[in-house]
Tab-separated table of C-alpha atoms and ligand atoms in Angstrom:
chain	number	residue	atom	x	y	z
D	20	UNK	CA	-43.911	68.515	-6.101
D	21	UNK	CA	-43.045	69.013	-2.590
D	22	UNK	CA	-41.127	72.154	-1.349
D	23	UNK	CA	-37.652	72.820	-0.953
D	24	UNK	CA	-35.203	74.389	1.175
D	25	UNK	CA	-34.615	76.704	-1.777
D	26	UNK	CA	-38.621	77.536	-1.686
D	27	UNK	CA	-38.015	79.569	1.779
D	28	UNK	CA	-36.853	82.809	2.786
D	29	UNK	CA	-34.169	81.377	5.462
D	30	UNK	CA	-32.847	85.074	6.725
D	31	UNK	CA	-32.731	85.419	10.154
D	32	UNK	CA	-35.428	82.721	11.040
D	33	UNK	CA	-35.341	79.658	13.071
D	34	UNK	CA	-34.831	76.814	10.438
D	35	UNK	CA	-35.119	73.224	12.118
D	36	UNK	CA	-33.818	70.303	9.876
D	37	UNK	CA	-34.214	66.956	10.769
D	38	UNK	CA	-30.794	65.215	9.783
D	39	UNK	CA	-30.040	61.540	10.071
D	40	UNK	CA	-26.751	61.448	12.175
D	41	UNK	CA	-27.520	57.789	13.009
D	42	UNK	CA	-23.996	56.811	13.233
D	43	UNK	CA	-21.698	53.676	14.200
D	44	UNK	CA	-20.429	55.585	17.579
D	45	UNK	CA	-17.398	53.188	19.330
D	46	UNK	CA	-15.767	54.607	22.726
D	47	UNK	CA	-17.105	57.966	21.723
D	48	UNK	CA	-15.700	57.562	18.298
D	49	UNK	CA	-17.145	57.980	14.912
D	50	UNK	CA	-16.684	54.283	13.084
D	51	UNK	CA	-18.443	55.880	9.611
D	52	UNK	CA	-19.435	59.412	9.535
D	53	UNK	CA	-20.976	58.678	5.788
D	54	UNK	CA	-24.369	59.782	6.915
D	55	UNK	CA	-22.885	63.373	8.865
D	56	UNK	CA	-21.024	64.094	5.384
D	57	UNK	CA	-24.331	63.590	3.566
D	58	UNK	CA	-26.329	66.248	5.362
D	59	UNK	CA	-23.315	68.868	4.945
D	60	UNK	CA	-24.949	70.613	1.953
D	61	UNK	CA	-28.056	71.461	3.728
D	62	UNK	CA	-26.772	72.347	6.735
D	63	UNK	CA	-24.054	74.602	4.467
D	64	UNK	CA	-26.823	76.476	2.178
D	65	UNK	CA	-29.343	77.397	5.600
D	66	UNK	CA	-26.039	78.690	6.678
D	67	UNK	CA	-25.256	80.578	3.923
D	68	UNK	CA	-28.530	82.401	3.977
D	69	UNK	CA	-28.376	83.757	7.122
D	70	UNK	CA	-30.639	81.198	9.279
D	71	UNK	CA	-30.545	80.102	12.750
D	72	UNK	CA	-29.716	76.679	12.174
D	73	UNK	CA	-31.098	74.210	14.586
D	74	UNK	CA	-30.420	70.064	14.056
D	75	UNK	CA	-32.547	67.321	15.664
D	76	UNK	CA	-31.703	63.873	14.943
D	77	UNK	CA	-31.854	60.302	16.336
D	78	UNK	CA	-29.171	58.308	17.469
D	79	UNK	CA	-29.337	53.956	18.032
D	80	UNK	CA	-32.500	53.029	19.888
D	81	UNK	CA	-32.996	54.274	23.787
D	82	UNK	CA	-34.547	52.328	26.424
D	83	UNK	CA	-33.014	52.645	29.167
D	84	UNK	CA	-30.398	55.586	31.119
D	85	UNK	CA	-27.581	52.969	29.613
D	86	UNK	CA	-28.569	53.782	26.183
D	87	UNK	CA	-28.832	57.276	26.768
D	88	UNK	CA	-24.899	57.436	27.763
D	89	UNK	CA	-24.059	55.362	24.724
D	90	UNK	CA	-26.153	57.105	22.120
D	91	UNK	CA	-24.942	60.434	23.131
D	92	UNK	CA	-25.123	62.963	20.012
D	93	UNK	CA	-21.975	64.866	21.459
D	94	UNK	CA	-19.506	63.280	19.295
D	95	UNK	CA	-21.282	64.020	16.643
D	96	UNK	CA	-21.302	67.833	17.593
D	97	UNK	CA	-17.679	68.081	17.676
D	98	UNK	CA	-17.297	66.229	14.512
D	99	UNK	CA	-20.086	68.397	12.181
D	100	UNK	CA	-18.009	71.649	13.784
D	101	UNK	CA	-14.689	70.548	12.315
D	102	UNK	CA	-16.495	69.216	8.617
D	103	UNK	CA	-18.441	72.672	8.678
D	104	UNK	CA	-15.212	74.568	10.151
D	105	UNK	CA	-16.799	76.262	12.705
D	106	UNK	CA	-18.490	75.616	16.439
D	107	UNK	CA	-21.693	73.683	16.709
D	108	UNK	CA	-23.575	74.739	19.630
D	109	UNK	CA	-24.583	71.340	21.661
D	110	UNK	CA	-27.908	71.554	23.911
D	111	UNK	CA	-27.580	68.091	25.923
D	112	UNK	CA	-31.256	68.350	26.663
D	113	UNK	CA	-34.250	67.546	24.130
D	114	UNK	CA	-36.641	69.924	25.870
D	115	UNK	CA	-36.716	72.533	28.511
D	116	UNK	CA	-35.386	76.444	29.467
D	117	UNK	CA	-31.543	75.415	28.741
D	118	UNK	CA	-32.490	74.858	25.037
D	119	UNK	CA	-34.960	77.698	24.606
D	120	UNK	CA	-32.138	80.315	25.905
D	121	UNK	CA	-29.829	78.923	23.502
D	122	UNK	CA	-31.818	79.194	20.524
D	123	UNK	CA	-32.933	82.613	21.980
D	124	UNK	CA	-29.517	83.618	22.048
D	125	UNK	CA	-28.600	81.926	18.525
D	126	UNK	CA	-27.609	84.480	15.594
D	127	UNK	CA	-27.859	84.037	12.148
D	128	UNK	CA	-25.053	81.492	10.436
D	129	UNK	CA	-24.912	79.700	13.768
D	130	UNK	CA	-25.491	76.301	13.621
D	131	UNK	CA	-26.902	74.348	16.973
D	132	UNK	CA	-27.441	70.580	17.696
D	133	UNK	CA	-29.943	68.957	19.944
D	134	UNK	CA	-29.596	66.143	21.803
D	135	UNK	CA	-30.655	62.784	20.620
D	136	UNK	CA	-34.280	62.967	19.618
D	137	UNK	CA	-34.798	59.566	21.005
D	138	UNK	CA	-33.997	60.532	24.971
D	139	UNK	CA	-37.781	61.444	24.474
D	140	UNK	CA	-38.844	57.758	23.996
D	141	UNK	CA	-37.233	56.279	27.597
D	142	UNK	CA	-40.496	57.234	29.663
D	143	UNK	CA	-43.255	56.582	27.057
D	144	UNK	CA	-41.742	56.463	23.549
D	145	UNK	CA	-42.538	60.144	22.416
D	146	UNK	CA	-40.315	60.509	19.964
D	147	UNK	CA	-41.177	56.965	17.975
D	148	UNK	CA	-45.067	57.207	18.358
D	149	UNK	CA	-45.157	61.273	17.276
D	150	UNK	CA	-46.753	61.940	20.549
D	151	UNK	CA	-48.511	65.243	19.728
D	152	UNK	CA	-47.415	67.293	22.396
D	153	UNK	CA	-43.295	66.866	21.651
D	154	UNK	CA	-44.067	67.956	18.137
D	155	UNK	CA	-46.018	70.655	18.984
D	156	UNK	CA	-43.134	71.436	21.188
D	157	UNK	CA	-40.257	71.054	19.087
D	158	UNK	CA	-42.278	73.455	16.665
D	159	UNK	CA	-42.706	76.130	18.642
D	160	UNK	CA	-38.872	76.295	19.170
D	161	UNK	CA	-38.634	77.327	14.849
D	162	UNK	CA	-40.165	79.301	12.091
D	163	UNK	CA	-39.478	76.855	9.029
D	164	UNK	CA	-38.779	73.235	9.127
D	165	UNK	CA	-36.808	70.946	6.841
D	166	UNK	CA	-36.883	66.850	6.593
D	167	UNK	CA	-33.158	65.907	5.117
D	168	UNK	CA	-33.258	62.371	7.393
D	169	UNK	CA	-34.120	60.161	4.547
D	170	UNK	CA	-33.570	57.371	6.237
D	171	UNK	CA	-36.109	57.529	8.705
D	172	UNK	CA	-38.711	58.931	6.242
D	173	UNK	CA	-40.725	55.670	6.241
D	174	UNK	CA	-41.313	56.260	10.124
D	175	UNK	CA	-44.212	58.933	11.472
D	176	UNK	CA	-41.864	60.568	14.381
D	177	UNK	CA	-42.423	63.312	16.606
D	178	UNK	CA	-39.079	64.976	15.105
D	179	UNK	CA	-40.361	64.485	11.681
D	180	UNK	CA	-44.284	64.310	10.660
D	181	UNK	CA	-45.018	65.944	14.346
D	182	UNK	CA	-42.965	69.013	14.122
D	183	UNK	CA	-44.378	69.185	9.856
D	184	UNK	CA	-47.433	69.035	11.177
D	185	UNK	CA	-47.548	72.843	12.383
D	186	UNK	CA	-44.825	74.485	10.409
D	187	UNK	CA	-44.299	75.343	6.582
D	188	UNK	CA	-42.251	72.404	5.469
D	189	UNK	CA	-40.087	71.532	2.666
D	190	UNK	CA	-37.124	68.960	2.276
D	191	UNK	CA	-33.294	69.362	1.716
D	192	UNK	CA	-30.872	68.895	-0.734
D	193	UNK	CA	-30.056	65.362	0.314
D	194	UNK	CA	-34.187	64.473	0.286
D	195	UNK	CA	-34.560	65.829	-3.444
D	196	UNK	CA	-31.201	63.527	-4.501
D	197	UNK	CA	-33.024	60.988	-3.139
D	198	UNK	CA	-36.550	61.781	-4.748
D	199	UNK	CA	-34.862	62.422	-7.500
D	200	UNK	CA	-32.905	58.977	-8.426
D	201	UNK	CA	-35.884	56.716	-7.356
D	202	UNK	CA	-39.011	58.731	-9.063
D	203	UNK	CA	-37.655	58.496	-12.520
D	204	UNK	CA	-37.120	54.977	-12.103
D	205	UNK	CA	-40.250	54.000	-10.198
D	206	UNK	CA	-42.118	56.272	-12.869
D	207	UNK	CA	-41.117	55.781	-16.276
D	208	UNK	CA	-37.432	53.672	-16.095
D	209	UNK	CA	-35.426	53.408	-19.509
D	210	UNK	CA	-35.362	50.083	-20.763
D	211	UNK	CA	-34.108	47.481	-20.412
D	212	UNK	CA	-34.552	48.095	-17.046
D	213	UNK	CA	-33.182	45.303	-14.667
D	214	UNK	CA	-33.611	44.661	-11.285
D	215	UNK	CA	-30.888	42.656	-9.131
D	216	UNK	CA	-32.280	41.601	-5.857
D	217	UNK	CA	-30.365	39.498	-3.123
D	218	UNK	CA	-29.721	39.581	0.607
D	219	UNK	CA	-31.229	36.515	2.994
D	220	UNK	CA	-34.932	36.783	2.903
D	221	UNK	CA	-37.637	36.438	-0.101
D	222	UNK	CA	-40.298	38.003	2.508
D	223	UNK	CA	-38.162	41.380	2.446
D	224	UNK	CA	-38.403	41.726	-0.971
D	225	UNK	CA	-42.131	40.367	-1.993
D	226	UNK	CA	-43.550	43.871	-2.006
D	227	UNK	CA	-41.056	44.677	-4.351
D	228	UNK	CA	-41.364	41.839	-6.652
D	229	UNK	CA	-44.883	42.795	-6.893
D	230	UNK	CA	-44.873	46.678	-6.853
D	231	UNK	CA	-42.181	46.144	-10.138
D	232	UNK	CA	-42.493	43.159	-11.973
D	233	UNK	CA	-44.662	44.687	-14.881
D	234	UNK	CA	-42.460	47.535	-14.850
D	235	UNK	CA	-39.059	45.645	-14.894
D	236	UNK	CA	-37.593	43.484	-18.227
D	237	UNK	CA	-35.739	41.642	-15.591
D	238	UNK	CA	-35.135	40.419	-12.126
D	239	UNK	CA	-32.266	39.218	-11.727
D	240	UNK	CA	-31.924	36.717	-8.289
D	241	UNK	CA	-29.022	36.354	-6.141
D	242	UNK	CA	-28.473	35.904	-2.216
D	243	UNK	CA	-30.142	33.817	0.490
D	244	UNK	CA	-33.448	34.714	-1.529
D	245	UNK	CA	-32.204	32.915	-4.733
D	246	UNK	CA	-31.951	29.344	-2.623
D	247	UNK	CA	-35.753	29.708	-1.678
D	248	UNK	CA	-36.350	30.341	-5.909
D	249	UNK	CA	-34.107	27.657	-6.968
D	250	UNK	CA	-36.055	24.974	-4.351
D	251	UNK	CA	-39.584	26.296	-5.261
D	252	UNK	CA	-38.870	25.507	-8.824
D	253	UNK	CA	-37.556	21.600	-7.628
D	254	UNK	CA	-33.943	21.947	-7.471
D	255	UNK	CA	-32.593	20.516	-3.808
D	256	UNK	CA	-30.549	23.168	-2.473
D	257	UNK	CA	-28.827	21.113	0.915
D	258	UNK	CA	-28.822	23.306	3.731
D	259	UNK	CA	-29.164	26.608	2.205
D	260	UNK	CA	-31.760	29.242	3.545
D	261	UNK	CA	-34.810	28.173	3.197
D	262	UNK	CA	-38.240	30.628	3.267
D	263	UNK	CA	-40.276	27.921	3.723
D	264	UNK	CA	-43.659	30.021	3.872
D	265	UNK	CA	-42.595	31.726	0.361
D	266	UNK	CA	-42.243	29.113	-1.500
D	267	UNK	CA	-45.314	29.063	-3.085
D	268	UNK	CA	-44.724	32.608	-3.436
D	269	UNK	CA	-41.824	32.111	-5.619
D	270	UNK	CA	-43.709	29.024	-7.256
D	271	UNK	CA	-46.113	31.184	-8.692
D	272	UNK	CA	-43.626	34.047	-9.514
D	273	UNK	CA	-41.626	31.903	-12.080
D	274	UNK	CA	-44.172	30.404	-13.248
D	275	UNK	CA	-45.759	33.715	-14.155
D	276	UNK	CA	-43.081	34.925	-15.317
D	277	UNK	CA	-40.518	32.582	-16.998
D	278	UNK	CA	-38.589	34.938	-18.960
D	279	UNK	CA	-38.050	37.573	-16.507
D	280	UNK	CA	-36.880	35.923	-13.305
D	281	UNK	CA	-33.351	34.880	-13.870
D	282	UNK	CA	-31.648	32.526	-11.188
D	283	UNK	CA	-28.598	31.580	-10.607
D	284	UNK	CA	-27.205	28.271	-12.598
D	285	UNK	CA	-24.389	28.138	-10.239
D	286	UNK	CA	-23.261	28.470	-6.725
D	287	UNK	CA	-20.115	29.166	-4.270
D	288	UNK	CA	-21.085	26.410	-1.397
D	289	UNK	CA	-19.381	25.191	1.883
D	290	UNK	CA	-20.474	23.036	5.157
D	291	UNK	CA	-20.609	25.840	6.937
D	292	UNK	CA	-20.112	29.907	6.518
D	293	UNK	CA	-16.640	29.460	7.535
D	294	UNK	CA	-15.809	26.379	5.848
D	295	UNK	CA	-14.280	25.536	2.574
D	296	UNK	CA	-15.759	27.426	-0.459
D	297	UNK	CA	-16.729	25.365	-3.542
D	298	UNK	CA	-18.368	26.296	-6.990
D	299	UNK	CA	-21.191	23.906	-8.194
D	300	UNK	CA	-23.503	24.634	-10.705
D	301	UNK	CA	-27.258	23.928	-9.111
D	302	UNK	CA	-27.216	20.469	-10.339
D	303	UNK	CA	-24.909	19.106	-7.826
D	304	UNK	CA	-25.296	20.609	-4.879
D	305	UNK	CA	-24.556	18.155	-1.999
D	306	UNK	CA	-27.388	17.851	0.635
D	307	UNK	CA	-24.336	18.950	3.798
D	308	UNK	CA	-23.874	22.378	1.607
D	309	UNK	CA	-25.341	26.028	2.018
D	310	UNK	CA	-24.963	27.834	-0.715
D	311	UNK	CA	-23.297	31.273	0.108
D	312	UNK	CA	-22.549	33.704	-3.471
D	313	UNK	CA	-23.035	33.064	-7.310
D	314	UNK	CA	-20.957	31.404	-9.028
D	315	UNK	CA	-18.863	32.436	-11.995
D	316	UNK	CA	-21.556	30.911	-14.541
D	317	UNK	CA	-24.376	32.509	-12.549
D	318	UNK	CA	-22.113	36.035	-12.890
D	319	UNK	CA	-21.432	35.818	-16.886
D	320	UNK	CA	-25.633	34.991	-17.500
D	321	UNK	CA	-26.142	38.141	-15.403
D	322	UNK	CA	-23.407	40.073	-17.151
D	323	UNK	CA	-25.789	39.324	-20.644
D	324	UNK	CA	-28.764	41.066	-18.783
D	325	UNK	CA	-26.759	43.988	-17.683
D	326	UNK	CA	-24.502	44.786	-20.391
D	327	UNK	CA	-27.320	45.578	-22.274
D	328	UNK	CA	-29.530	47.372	-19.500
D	329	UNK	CA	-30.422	51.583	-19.589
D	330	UNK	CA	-31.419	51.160	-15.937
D	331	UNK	CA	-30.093	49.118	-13.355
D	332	UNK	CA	-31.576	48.977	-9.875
D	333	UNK	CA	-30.028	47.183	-7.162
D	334	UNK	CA	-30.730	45.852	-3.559
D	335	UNK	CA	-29.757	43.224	-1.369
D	336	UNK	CA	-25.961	41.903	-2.111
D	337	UNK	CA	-25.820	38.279	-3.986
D	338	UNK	CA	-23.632	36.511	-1.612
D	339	UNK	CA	-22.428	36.901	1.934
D	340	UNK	CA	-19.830	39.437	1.105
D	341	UNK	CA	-18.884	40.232	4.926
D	342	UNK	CA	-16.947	36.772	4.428
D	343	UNK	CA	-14.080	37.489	1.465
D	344	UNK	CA	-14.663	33.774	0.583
D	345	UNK	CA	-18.272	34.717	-0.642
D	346	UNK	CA	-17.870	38.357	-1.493
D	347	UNK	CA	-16.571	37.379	-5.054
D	348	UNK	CA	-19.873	37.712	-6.742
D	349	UNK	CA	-21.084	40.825	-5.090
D	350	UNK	CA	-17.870	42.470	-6.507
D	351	UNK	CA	-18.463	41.179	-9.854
D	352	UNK	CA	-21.649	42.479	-9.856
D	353	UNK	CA	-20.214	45.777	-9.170
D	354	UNK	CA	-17.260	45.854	-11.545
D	355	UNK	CA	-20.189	45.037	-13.945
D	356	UNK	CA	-22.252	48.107	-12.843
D	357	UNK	CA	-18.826	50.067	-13.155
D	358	UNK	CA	-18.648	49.094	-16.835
D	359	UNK	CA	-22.227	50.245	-17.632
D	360	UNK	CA	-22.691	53.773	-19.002
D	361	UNK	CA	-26.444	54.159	-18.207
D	362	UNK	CA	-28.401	54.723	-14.737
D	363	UNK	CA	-27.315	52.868	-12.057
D	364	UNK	CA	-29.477	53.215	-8.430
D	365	UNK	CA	-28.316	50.904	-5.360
D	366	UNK	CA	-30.820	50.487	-2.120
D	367	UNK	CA	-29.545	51.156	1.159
D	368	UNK	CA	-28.183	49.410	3.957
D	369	UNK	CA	-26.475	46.339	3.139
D	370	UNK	CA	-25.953	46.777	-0.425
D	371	UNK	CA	-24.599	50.407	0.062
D	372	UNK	CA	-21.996	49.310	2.391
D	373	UNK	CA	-20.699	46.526	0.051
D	374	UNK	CA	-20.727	48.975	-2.547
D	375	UNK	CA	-18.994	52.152	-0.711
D	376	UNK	CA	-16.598	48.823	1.107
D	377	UNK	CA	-15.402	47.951	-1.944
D	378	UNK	CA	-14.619	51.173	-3.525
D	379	UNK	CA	-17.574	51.760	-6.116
D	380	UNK	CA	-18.941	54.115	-4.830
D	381	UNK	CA	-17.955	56.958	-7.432
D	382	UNK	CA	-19.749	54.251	-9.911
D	383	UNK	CA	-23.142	54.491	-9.191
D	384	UNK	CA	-25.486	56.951	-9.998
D	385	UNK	CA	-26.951	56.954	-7.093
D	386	UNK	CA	-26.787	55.045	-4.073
D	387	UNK	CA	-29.320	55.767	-1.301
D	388	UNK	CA	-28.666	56.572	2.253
D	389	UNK	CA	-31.805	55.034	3.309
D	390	UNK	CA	-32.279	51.409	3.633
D	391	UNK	CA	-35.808	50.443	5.225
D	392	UNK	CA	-37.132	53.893	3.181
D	393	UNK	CA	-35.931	53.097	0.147
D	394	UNK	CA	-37.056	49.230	0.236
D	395	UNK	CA	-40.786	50.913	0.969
D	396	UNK	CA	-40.200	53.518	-1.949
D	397	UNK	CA	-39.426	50.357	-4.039
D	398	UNK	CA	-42.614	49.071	-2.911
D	399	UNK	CA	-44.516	51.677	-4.419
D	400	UNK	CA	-45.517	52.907	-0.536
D	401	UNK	CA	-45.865	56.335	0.814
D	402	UNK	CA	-43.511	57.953	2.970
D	403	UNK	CA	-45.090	59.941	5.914
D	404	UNK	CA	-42.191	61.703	6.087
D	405	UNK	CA	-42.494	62.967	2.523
D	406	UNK	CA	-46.129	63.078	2.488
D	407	UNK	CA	-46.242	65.592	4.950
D	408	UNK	CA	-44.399	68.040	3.249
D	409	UNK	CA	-45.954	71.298	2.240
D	410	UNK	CA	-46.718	70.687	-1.881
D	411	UNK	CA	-45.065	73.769	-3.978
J	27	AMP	P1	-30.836	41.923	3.547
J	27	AMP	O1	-30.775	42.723	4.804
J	27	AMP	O2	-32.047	41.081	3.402
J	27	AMP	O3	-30.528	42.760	2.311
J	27	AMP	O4	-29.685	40.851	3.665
J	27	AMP	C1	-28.341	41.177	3.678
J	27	AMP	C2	-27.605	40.018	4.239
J	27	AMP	O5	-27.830	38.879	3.440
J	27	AMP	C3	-26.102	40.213	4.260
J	27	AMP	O6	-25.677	40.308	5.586
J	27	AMP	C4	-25.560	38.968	3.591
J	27	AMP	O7	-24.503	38.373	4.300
J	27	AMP	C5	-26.743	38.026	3.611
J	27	AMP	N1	-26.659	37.020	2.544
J	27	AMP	C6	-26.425	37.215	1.249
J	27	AMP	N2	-26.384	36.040	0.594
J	27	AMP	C7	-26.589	35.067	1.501
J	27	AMP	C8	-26.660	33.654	1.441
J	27	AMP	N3	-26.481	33.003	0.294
J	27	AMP	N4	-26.912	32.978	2.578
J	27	AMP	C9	-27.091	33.640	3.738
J	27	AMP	N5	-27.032	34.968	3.863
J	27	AMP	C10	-26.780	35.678	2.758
């Protein structure tokens, strides 16, 4: 078990947390401040015990003095002061003697932000390839340091694995939410546990087809992904996405594993993603046609599976649900979700914001803040931001 905020004496010391503030940022405006919200608890509780509370995060990706104006972490000073209701200190540097005078000058309960970790990588990418001397640096600037960034757990950064590497370590509240929705499931899941997987590409989600198929009663297959399935097992599927170099992939999947893989029988299609939406079932699909969402047959044979399921994971939405014409089956599947009583995890990234966009979120169980972390959890990898973590 790794150690927590709650292992540490926090009084009076230098606590860095690494927080994921990776927000949509538009004229110097907050689009989504989901992921600001999220880290609140942490930030509140090193508060409450009388730390020095010091904040490094990332912000978009920086390569050049453009990016470094547009990924500003400013904003997102200003708005953690008025969630926490009181002043955030902002350093605008990532390094040097303005920064080391303000944390020298920090008291206890204070709470001060540095600038976007990533202004490190515009000479030589220190930040993204954990060059040893920035962690070492950001280090010697605390006494205790917590990971709460889950979302960039499945990266070794200088902000996170660099600065672990020479303090005691331990993650925060948000980390151990996470830890603690996925572990059960990857570990010992209630059954019938089924799996919905969608979004556009099979090669996304091979390592998790193969990581939890013994594990799983059922997959069930929606999305761009479902197209590549349907043609690997000799349906014609017009001009839907194609993973050509998974096919044989799939192929061997479903033929493996006939009574576990459950694809769609029918399908929302038009000409073109803005074109006229029509339901087929997989039999007639006309070779002009991509196939864009499940169709209502496809959601009542998935309602069977999940009705009856103690554990639902989900990741990667069934249907292009940015376009309302396609976004019908995505919603089903959520409704669906809604009316199940047991435990109920959704990936991150796309499939979070469908779910939080259409107003379920207060549904779930859990649904995870991370996307590429928790695809590789999923995948039964390691995170090296997690791994690094002092063990209780
Ligand atoms: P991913 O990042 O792999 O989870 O994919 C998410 C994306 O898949 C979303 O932007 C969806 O619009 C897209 N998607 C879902 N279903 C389809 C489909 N049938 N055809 C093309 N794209 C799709």
């Amino acid at each position: 078990m790794k150690k927590t905020i709650q292992d540490y004496e926090l009084k009076n010391k230098r606590v860095l947390i690494r927080v994921d503030f990776n927000v949509p940022i538009k004229n110097n405006q907050i689009i989504n401040d989901n992921r600001i919200r999220m880290s609140v608890p942490t930030i509140q509780y090193a508060i409450e015990q009388g730390a020095k509370v010091i904040l490094l995060s990332h912000l978009g990706r920086i390569k050049t003095e453009e990016d470094q104006q547009k990924y500003d972490l400013k904003p997102v000073a200003i708005h953690l002061g008025n969630l926490l209701g009181q002043e955030v200190i902002f350093v605008e540097e990532t390094r040097g003697k303005r920064l080391e005078n303000a944390i020298e000058n920090l008291q206890s309960g204070q709470v001060l932000l540095i600038q976007n970790t990533r202004y490190e990588d515009l000479m030589d990418e220190k930040e993204s390839t954990n060059h040893p001397e920035l962690g070492a640096y950001w280090a010697s600037l605390g006494d205790i340091f917590i990971n709460d960034a889950f979302g960039t757990c499945h990266r070794s950064h200088a902000s996170n694995v660099g600065i672990a590497t020479h303090l005691p370590s331990g993650i925060g509240i948000l980390i151990h939410k996470e830890l603690e929705a996925f572990t059960p499931i990857l570990e010992n899941p209630k059954h019938p546990f089924t799996i919905i997987l969608g979004g556009a590409k099979v090669s996304d989600k091979i390592e998790v087809i193969e990581n939890l198929i013994c594990k799983a009663d059922y997959i069930l297959i929606g999305g761009g992904m479902a197209y590549t399935f349907l043609k690997a097992s000799g349906i014609a599927i017009g001009k839907s996405l194609v993973d050509e170099e998974h096919l044989d992939f799939c192929k061997q999947i479903i033929q493996q594993y006939p009574d576990k893989i459950i694809l769609p029988i029918d399908s929302i299609n038009a000409e073109d993603i803005d074109g006229i939406a029509i339901e087929r079932f997989i039999s007639d699909f006309k070779p002009n046609e991509i196939g864009l969402d499940i169709g209502s047959n496809t959601i009542k044979l998935f309602s069977q599976y999940l009705k009856e399921s103690q554990t639902i994971l989900w990741n990667g939405p069934v249907g292009m649900f940015e376009k309302s014409n396609f976004a019908k089956g995505t919603k089903a599947l959520c409704e669906l979700l809604k009316e199940n009583s047991g435990v109920k995890v959704v990936g991150g990234g796309d499939t979070a914001s469908a779910v939080i966009q259409f107003g379920y979120s207060e549904s779930m169980t859990h649904i995870s803040t991370g996307g590429g972390a928790s695809l590789e959890l999923l995948e039964g990898k390691k995170l090296p931001g997690i791994e690094i973590i002092n063990e209780k």
